[in-house]
């Protein structure tokens, strides 16, 4: 039977493993994510271990619920809500029992995994943590060793998959060949994707596509630029905001847009995203002039915020202008409900 002390030791061991593997998890995350997965989980599990030293819940369910709450409140990005939900829902499913059997734990963990799938809208095969979690839960009734082996195999099996959920999905086919960092694991075989490595959809001159964000409001343009760059993990693609008029009012300025485009031009093209219809006309007029914008500048039809994030993530990965445009346009398909 498994008691509260077992789960405290389990989580403390997990925290030590995350601390030990944080750098390698970040290496896995770098080519297809924000390059912060390891540090985020390290921060969260350090908080879990510290909390469990101070508090001593007396049931397995209470231990897991407390740990999940800590992860949600301390881990940045999507990992916090996902891992936190996994533990909290598992803990709640265990209830107030002082001890639980392996079969009961397996059933409760499946409840947690189902909650993660519902929260993220993902399924096995989408190149997410579920590709390791689902096989592990299926194997858990056999033994903990079988569950660990199944999780390991599931994690490795994400390498040839194309990501369909999460930040990696912005890269489309370029996510193929990289192991997903989501599942907690010890063995890691991927290496950092060097900037010089190129393939289909990658810039053939080693330069990065520039991104210009045009809004009728200067603060909105600046905020979206900051948001997109931040969500791209401080992406390396050059990004410039061109919002409002030169006097600081609402509207658009062809001079500000042209200046921003030239600032971010690195010779690989410039993707221009806009918020409203009149901004579309302003950019189209600049393009029609022929000599106002850098060569290769193009207007991208995409939702302003989601498209900006997708464009910056994709450009920062070294993609060419066509791939950046395609990633931004695909943001129209994102569903929020």
PDB file of C-alpha atoms in Angstrom, residues 106-305:
ATOM      1  CA  UNK A 106      -3.369   4.038 -11.543  1.00  0.00           C
ATOM      2  CA  UNK A 107      -7.085   4.858 -11.793  1.00  0.00           C
ATOM      3  CA  UNK A 108      -6.577   8.235 -10.119  1.00  0.00           C
ATOM      4  CA  UNK A 109      -3.603   9.042 -12.328  1.00  0.00           C
ATOM      5  CA  UNK A 110      -5.684   8.263 -15.394  1.00  0.00           C
ATOM      6  CA  UNK A 111      -8.207  10.821 -14.145  1.00  0.00           C
ATOM      7  CA  UNK A 112      -5.371  13.342 -13.927  1.00  0.00           C
ATOM      8  CA  UNK A 113      -4.118  12.508 -17.408  1.00  0.00           C
ATOM      9  CA  UNK A 114      -7.634  12.862 -18.829  1.00  0.00           C
ATOM     10  CA  UNK A 115      -7.862  16.299 -17.188  1.00  0.00           C
ATOM     11  CA  UNK A 116      -4.572  17.334 -18.812  1.00  0.00           C
ATOM     12  CA  UNK A 117      -5.835  16.170 -22.201  1.00  0.00           C
ATOM     13  CA  UNK A 118      -9.046  18.159 -21.768  1.00  0.00           C
ATOM     14  CA  UNK A 119      -7.184  21.260 -20.593  1.00  0.00           C
ATOM     15  CA  UNK A 120      -4.687  21.275 -23.441  1.00  0.00           C
ATOM     16  CA  UNK A 121      -6.991  19.871 -26.113  1.00  0.00           C
ATOM     17  CA  UNK A 122      -4.319  17.317 -27.009  1.00  0.00           C
ATOM     18  CA  UNK A 123      -4.240  13.582 -27.639  1.00  0.00           C
ATOM     19  CA  UNK A 124      -1.530  10.945 -27.978  1.00  0.00           C
ATOM     20  CA  UNK A 125       0.358  11.531 -31.211  1.00  0.00           C
ATOM     21  CA  UNK A 126       0.244  15.332 -30.930  1.00  0.00           C
ATOM     22  CA  UNK A 127       3.868  15.430 -29.669  1.00  0.00           C
ATOM     23  CA  UNK A 128       3.102  16.471 -26.107  1.00  0.00           C
ATOM     24  CA  UNK A 129       3.547  15.143 -22.581  1.00  0.00           C
ATOM     25  CA  UNK A 130       0.567  12.842 -23.234  1.00  0.00           C
ATOM     26  CA  UNK A 131       2.736  10.696 -25.504  1.00  0.00           C
ATOM     27  CA  UNK A 132       4.635   9.608 -22.393  1.00  0.00           C
ATOM     28  CA  UNK A 133       1.874   9.868 -19.793  1.00  0.00           C
ATOM     29  CA  UNK A 134      -0.756   7.713 -21.497  1.00  0.00           C
ATOM     30  CA  UNK A 135       1.546   4.686 -22.049  1.00  0.00           C
ATOM     31  CA  UNK A 136       2.831   5.064 -18.491  1.00  0.00           C
ATOM     32  CA  UNK A 137      -0.679   4.986 -17.030  1.00  0.00           C
ATOM     33  CA  UNK A 138      -1.567   2.000 -19.206  1.00  0.00           C
ATOM     34  CA  UNK A 139       1.477   0.113 -17.899  1.00  0.00           C
ATOM     35  CA  UNK A 140       1.207   1.170 -14.242  1.00  0.00           C
ATOM     36  CA  UNK A 141      -1.095  -1.708 -13.167  1.00  0.00           C
ATOM     37  CA  UNK A 142       1.732  -4.060 -14.190  1.00  0.00           C
ATOM     38  CA  UNK A 143       4.462  -2.339 -12.173  1.00  0.00           C
ATOM     39  CA  UNK A 144       6.150   1.000 -11.565  1.00  0.00           C
ATOM     40  CA  UNK A 145       9.127  -0.242 -13.577  1.00  0.00           C
ATOM     41  CA  UNK A 146       6.853  -0.998 -16.523  1.00  0.00           C
ATOM     42  CA  UNK A 147       5.342   2.483 -16.254  1.00  0.00           C
ATOM     43  CA  UNK A 148       8.799   4.106 -16.276  1.00  0.00           C
ATOM     44  CA  UNK A 149       9.826   2.075 -19.319  1.00  0.00           C
ATOM     45  CA  UNK A 150       6.613   2.926 -21.156  1.00  0.00           C
ATOM     46  CA  UNK A 151       7.055   6.639 -20.413  1.00  0.00           C
ATOM     47  CA  UNK A 152      10.623   6.504 -21.697  1.00  0.00           C
ATOM     48  CA  UNK A 153       9.592   4.766 -24.921  1.00  0.00           C
ATOM     49  CA  UNK A 154       6.692   7.162 -25.411  1.00  0.00           C
ATOM     50  CA  UNK A 155       8.944  10.185 -24.957  1.00  0.00           C
ATOM     51  CA  UNK A 156      11.483   8.907 -27.487  1.00  0.00           C
ATOM     52  CA  UNK A 157       8.664   8.120 -29.923  1.00  0.00           C
ATOM     53  CA  UNK A 158       7.811  11.838 -30.174  1.00  0.00           C
ATOM     54  CA  UNK A 159      10.980  12.505 -32.204  1.00  0.00           C
ATOM     55  CA  UNK A 160       9.556  11.644 -35.671  1.00  0.00           C
ATOM     56  CA  UNK A 161       6.181  13.264 -34.967  1.00  0.00           C
ATOM     57  CA  UNK A 162       5.018  16.655 -36.203  1.00  0.00           C
ATOM     58  CA  UNK A 163       3.784  18.765 -33.306  1.00  0.00           C
ATOM     59  CA  UNK A 164       0.084  19.563 -33.435  1.00  0.00           C
ATOM     60  CA  UNK A 165      -0.223  21.329 -30.087  1.00  0.00           C
ATOM     61  CA  UNK A 166       1.785  23.831 -28.100  1.00  0.00           C
ATOM     62  CA  UNK A 167       4.545  26.200 -29.155  1.00  0.00           C
ATOM     63  CA  UNK A 168       6.258  23.546 -31.256  1.00  0.00           C
ATOM     64  CA  UNK A 169       3.186  23.359 -33.522  1.00  0.00           C
ATOM     65  CA  UNK A 170       4.085  26.812 -34.878  1.00  0.00           C
ATOM     66  CA  UNK A 171       7.069  25.195 -36.609  1.00  0.00           C
ATOM     67  CA  UNK A 172       4.986  22.686 -38.559  1.00  0.00           C
ATOM     68  CA  UNK A 173       7.205  20.158 -40.331  1.00  0.00           C
ATOM     69  CA  UNK A 174      10.298  21.645 -38.721  1.00  0.00           C
ATOM     70  CA  UNK A 175       9.206  20.149 -35.400  1.00  0.00           C
ATOM     71  CA  UNK A 176       9.864  16.701 -36.889  1.00  0.00           C
ATOM     72  CA  UNK A 177      13.120  15.179 -35.722  1.00  0.00           C
ATOM     73  CA  UNK A 178      13.129  16.811 -32.293  1.00  0.00           C
ATOM     74  CA  UNK A 179      12.075  15.048 -29.112  1.00  0.00           C
ATOM     75  CA  UNK A 180       9.323  16.806 -27.201  1.00  0.00           C
ATOM     76  CA  UNK A 181      10.590  18.101 -23.826  1.00  0.00           C
ATOM     77  CA  UNK A 182       7.191  17.890 -22.146  1.00  0.00           C
ATOM     78  CA  UNK A 183       7.393  14.421 -20.577  1.00  0.00           C
ATOM     79  CA  UNK A 184       9.588  14.203 -17.466  1.00  0.00           C
ATOM     80  CA  UNK A 185      12.333  11.750 -18.222  1.00  0.00           C
ATOM     81  CA  UNK A 186      15.983  10.985 -17.596  1.00  0.00           C
ATOM     82  CA  UNK A 187      17.280   9.770 -20.965  1.00  0.00           C
ATOM     83  CA  UNK A 188      17.618  12.570 -23.505  1.00  0.00           C
ATOM     84  CA  UNK A 189      19.175  12.052 -26.913  1.00  0.00           C
ATOM     85  CA  UNK A 190      18.433  15.257 -28.820  1.00  0.00           C
ATOM     86  CA  UNK A 191      21.023  17.982 -29.121  1.00  0.00           C
ATOM     87  CA  UNK A 192      20.582  21.732 -29.454  1.00  0.00           C
ATOM     88  CA  UNK A 193      19.565  22.670 -32.992  1.00  0.00           C
ATOM     89  CA  UNK A 194      22.382  24.941 -34.214  1.00  0.00           C
ATOM     90  CA  UNK A 195      21.376  28.032 -36.091  1.00  0.00           C
ATOM     91  CA  UNK A 196      23.439  26.948 -39.086  1.00  0.00           C
ATOM     92  CA  UNK A 197      21.446  23.761 -39.575  1.00  0.00           C
ATOM     93  CA  UNK A 198      19.027  24.292 -42.426  1.00  0.00           C
ATOM     94  CA  UNK A 199      16.371  22.269 -44.097  1.00  0.00           C
ATOM     95  CA  UNK A 200      13.123  22.684 -45.942  1.00  0.00           C
ATOM     96  CA  UNK A 201      11.587  26.060 -45.146  1.00  0.00           C
ATOM     97  CA  UNK A 202      14.779  27.423 -43.623  1.00  0.00           C
ATOM     98  CA  UNK A 203      16.456  30.654 -44.689  1.00  0.00           C
ATOM     99  CA  UNK A 204      19.162  29.839 -47.243  1.00  0.00           C
ATOM    100  CA  UNK A 205      21.415  32.745 -46.284  1.00  0.00           C
ATOM    101  CA  UNK A 206      21.579  32.190 -42.532  1.00  0.00           C
ATOM    102  CA  UNK A 207      19.768  35.492 -41.921  1.00  0.00           C
ATOM    103  CA  UNK A 208      16.530  35.995 -40.025  1.00  0.00           C
ATOM    104  CA  UNK A 209      13.225  37.287 -41.312  1.00  0.00           C
ATOM    105  CA  UNK A 210      12.221  40.609 -39.770  1.00  0.00           C
ATOM    106  CA  UNK A 211       8.785  41.198 -38.254  1.00  0.00           C
ATOM    107  CA  UNK A 212       6.894  44.514 -38.253  1.00  0.00           C
ATOM    108  CA  UNK A 213       3.714  44.867 -36.189  1.00  0.00           C
ATOM    109  CA  UNK A 214       1.420  47.670 -37.335  1.00  0.00           C
ATOM    110  CA  UNK A 215      -1.407  48.900 -35.118  1.00  0.00           C
ATOM    111  CA  UNK A 216      -3.535  52.023 -34.998  1.00  0.00           C
ATOM    112  CA  UNK A 217      -2.244  52.427 -31.442  1.00  0.00           C
ATOM    113  CA  UNK A 218       1.399  52.856 -30.539  1.00  0.00           C
ATOM    114  CA  UNK A 219       1.031  51.201 -27.116  1.00  0.00           C
ATOM    115  CA  UNK A 220      -0.835  48.249 -28.649  1.00  0.00           C
ATOM    116  CA  UNK A 221       1.872  47.671 -31.252  1.00  0.00           C
ATOM    117  CA  UNK A 222       4.600  47.873 -28.610  1.00  0.00           C
ATOM    118  CA  UNK A 223       2.700  45.546 -26.267  1.00  0.00           C
ATOM    119  CA  UNK A 224       2.125  42.905 -28.941  1.00  0.00           C
ATOM    120  CA  UNK A 225       5.796  43.103 -29.929  1.00  0.00           C
ATOM    121  CA  UNK A 226       6.814  42.607 -26.308  1.00  0.00           C
ATOM    122  CA  UNK A 227       4.318  39.764 -25.869  1.00  0.00           C
ATOM    123  CA  UNK A 228       5.377  37.941 -29.040  1.00  0.00           C
ATOM    124  CA  UNK A 229       9.069  38.255 -28.254  1.00  0.00           C
ATOM    125  CA  UNK A 230       8.523  37.133 -24.672  1.00  0.00           C
ATOM    126  CA  UNK A 231       6.406  34.123 -25.622  1.00  0.00           C
ATOM    127  CA  UNK A 232       9.058  33.212 -28.176  1.00  0.00           C
ATOM    128  CA  UNK A 233      11.494  32.888 -25.295  1.00  0.00           C
ATOM    129  CA  UNK A 234      13.189  36.184 -26.098  1.00  0.00           C
ATOM    130  CA  UNK A 235      13.274  35.153 -29.751  1.00  0.00           C
ATOM    131  CA  UNK A 236      16.229  36.284 -31.823  1.00  0.00           C
ATOM    132  CA  UNK A 237      14.210  37.465 -34.821  1.00  0.00           C
ATOM    133  CA  UNK A 238      14.261  41.267 -35.228  1.00  0.00           C
ATOM    134  CA  UNK A 239      10.867  42.743 -34.304  1.00  0.00           C
ATOM    135  CA  UNK A 240       9.693  46.346 -34.584  1.00  0.00           C
ATOM    136  CA  UNK A 241       6.429  48.019 -33.612  1.00  0.00           C
ATOM    137  CA  UNK A 242       4.926  50.656 -35.886  1.00  0.00           C
ATOM    138  CA  UNK A 243       1.852  51.951 -34.122  1.00  0.00           C
ATOM    139  CA  UNK A 244      -0.160  55.128 -34.270  1.00  0.00           C
ATOM    140  CA  UNK A 245       0.744  58.353 -36.003  1.00  0.00           C
ATOM    141  CA  UNK A 246       4.006  60.249 -35.795  1.00  0.00           C
ATOM    142  CA  UNK A 247       2.362  62.624 -33.340  1.00  0.00           C
ATOM    143  CA  UNK A 248       1.351  59.778 -31.043  1.00  0.00           C
ATOM    144  CA  UNK A 249      -2.310  59.720 -32.029  1.00  0.00           C
ATOM    145  CA  UNK A 250      -4.486  56.884 -33.243  1.00  0.00           C
ATOM    146  CA  UNK A 251      -3.999  55.899 -36.861  1.00  0.00           C
ATOM    147  CA  UNK A 252      -1.196  54.631 -39.057  1.00  0.00           C
ATOM    148  CA  UNK A 253       1.875  56.288 -40.500  1.00  0.00           C
ATOM    149  CA  UNK A 254       3.544  55.137 -43.699  1.00  0.00           C
ATOM    150  CA  UNK A 255       6.767  56.775 -42.506  1.00  0.00           C
ATOM    151  CA  UNK A 256       6.788  54.824 -39.237  1.00  0.00           C
ATOM    152  CA  UNK A 257       5.987  51.579 -41.032  1.00  0.00           C
ATOM    153  CA  UNK A 258       8.732  52.059 -43.620  1.00  0.00           C
ATOM    154  CA  UNK A 259      11.271  53.003 -40.960  1.00  0.00           C
ATOM    155  CA  UNK A 260      10.373  49.937 -38.886  1.00  0.00           C
ATOM    156  CA  UNK A 261      10.685  47.657 -41.918  1.00  0.00           C
ATOM    157  CA  UNK A 262      14.166  48.946 -42.687  1.00  0.00           C
ATOM    158  CA  UNK A 263      15.218  48.549 -39.045  1.00  0.00           C
ATOM    159  CA  UNK A 264      14.403  44.847 -38.995  1.00  0.00           C
ATOM    160  CA  UNK A 265      15.575  44.035 -42.519  1.00  0.00           C
ATOM    161  CA  UNK A 266      18.421  41.511 -42.426  1.00  0.00           C
ATOM    162  CA  UNK A 267      18.192  40.444 -46.041  1.00  0.00           C
ATOM    163  CA  UNK A 268      15.793  37.521 -45.531  1.00  0.00           C
ATOM    164  CA  UNK A 269      12.543  39.430 -46.027  1.00  0.00           C
ATOM    165  CA  UNK A 270      10.196  41.333 -43.749  1.00  0.00           C
ATOM    166  CA  UNK A 271       6.776  40.064 -42.633  1.00  0.00           C
ATOM    167  CA  UNK A 272       4.326  42.862 -41.854  1.00  0.00           C
ATOM    168  CA  UNK A 273       1.260  42.112 -39.713  1.00  0.00           C
ATOM    169  CA  UNK A 274      -1.498  44.670 -39.183  1.00  0.00           C
ATOM    170  CA  UNK A 275      -4.513  45.085 -36.929  1.00  0.00           C
ATOM    171  CA  UNK A 276      -7.259  46.831 -38.946  1.00  0.00           C
ATOM    172  CA  UNK A 277      -8.346  47.441 -42.511  1.00  0.00           C
ATOM    173  CA  UNK A 278      -6.941  50.928 -43.029  1.00  0.00           C
ATOM    174  CA  UNK A 279      -3.520  49.659 -41.951  1.00  0.00           C
ATOM    175  CA  UNK A 280      -3.816  47.057 -44.706  1.00  0.00           C
ATOM    176  CA  UNK A 281      -4.322  49.827 -47.246  1.00  0.00           C
ATOM    177  CA  UNK A 282      -1.357  51.790 -45.916  1.00  0.00           C
ATOM    178  CA  UNK A 283       0.975  48.805 -46.225  1.00  0.00           C
ATOM    179  CA  UNK A 284      -0.374  47.876 -49.655  1.00  0.00           C
ATOM    180  CA  UNK A 285       0.274  51.425 -50.832  1.00  0.00           C
ATOM    181  CA  UNK A 286       3.865  51.239 -49.588  1.00  0.00           C
ATOM    182  CA  UNK A 287       4.402  47.924 -51.354  1.00  0.00           C
ATOM    183  CA  UNK A 288       2.924  49.332 -54.566  1.00  0.00           C
ATOM    184  CA  UNK A 289       5.435  52.192 -54.529  1.00  0.00           C
ATOM    185  CA  UNK A 290       8.172  49.630 -55.037  1.00  0.00           C
ATOM    186  CA  UNK A 291      10.988  51.497 -53.320  1.00  0.00           C
ATOM    187  CA  UNK A 292       9.561  52.419 -49.919  1.00  0.00           C
ATOM    188  CA  UNK A 293      10.056  49.044 -48.235  1.00  0.00           C
ATOM    189  CA  UNK A 294      12.991  46.605 -48.234  1.00  0.00           C
ATOM    190  CA  UNK A 295      13.098  43.947 -50.938  1.00  0.00           C
ATOM    191  CA  UNK A 296      11.122  40.921 -49.869  1.00  0.00           C
ATOM    192  CA  UNK A 297       8.766  42.803 -47.563  1.00  0.00           C
ATOM    193  CA  UNK A 298       5.250  41.389 -47.647  1.00  0.00           C
ATOM    194  CA  UNK A 299       1.896  41.944 -45.986  1.00  0.00           C
ATOM    195  CA  UNK A 300       0.859  38.852 -44.032  1.00  0.00           C
ATOM    196  CA  UNK A 301      -2.824  37.997 -43.647  1.00  0.00           C
ATOM    197  CA  UNK A 302      -2.981  36.747 -40.055  1.00  0.00           C
ATOM    198  CA  UNK A 303      -4.655  37.496 -36.712  1.00  0.00           C
ATOM    199  CA  UNK A 304      -2.646  40.278 -35.122  1.00  0.00           C
ATOM    200  CA  UNK A 305      -1.747  38.807 -31.717  1.00  0.00           C
TER     201      UNK A 305
END
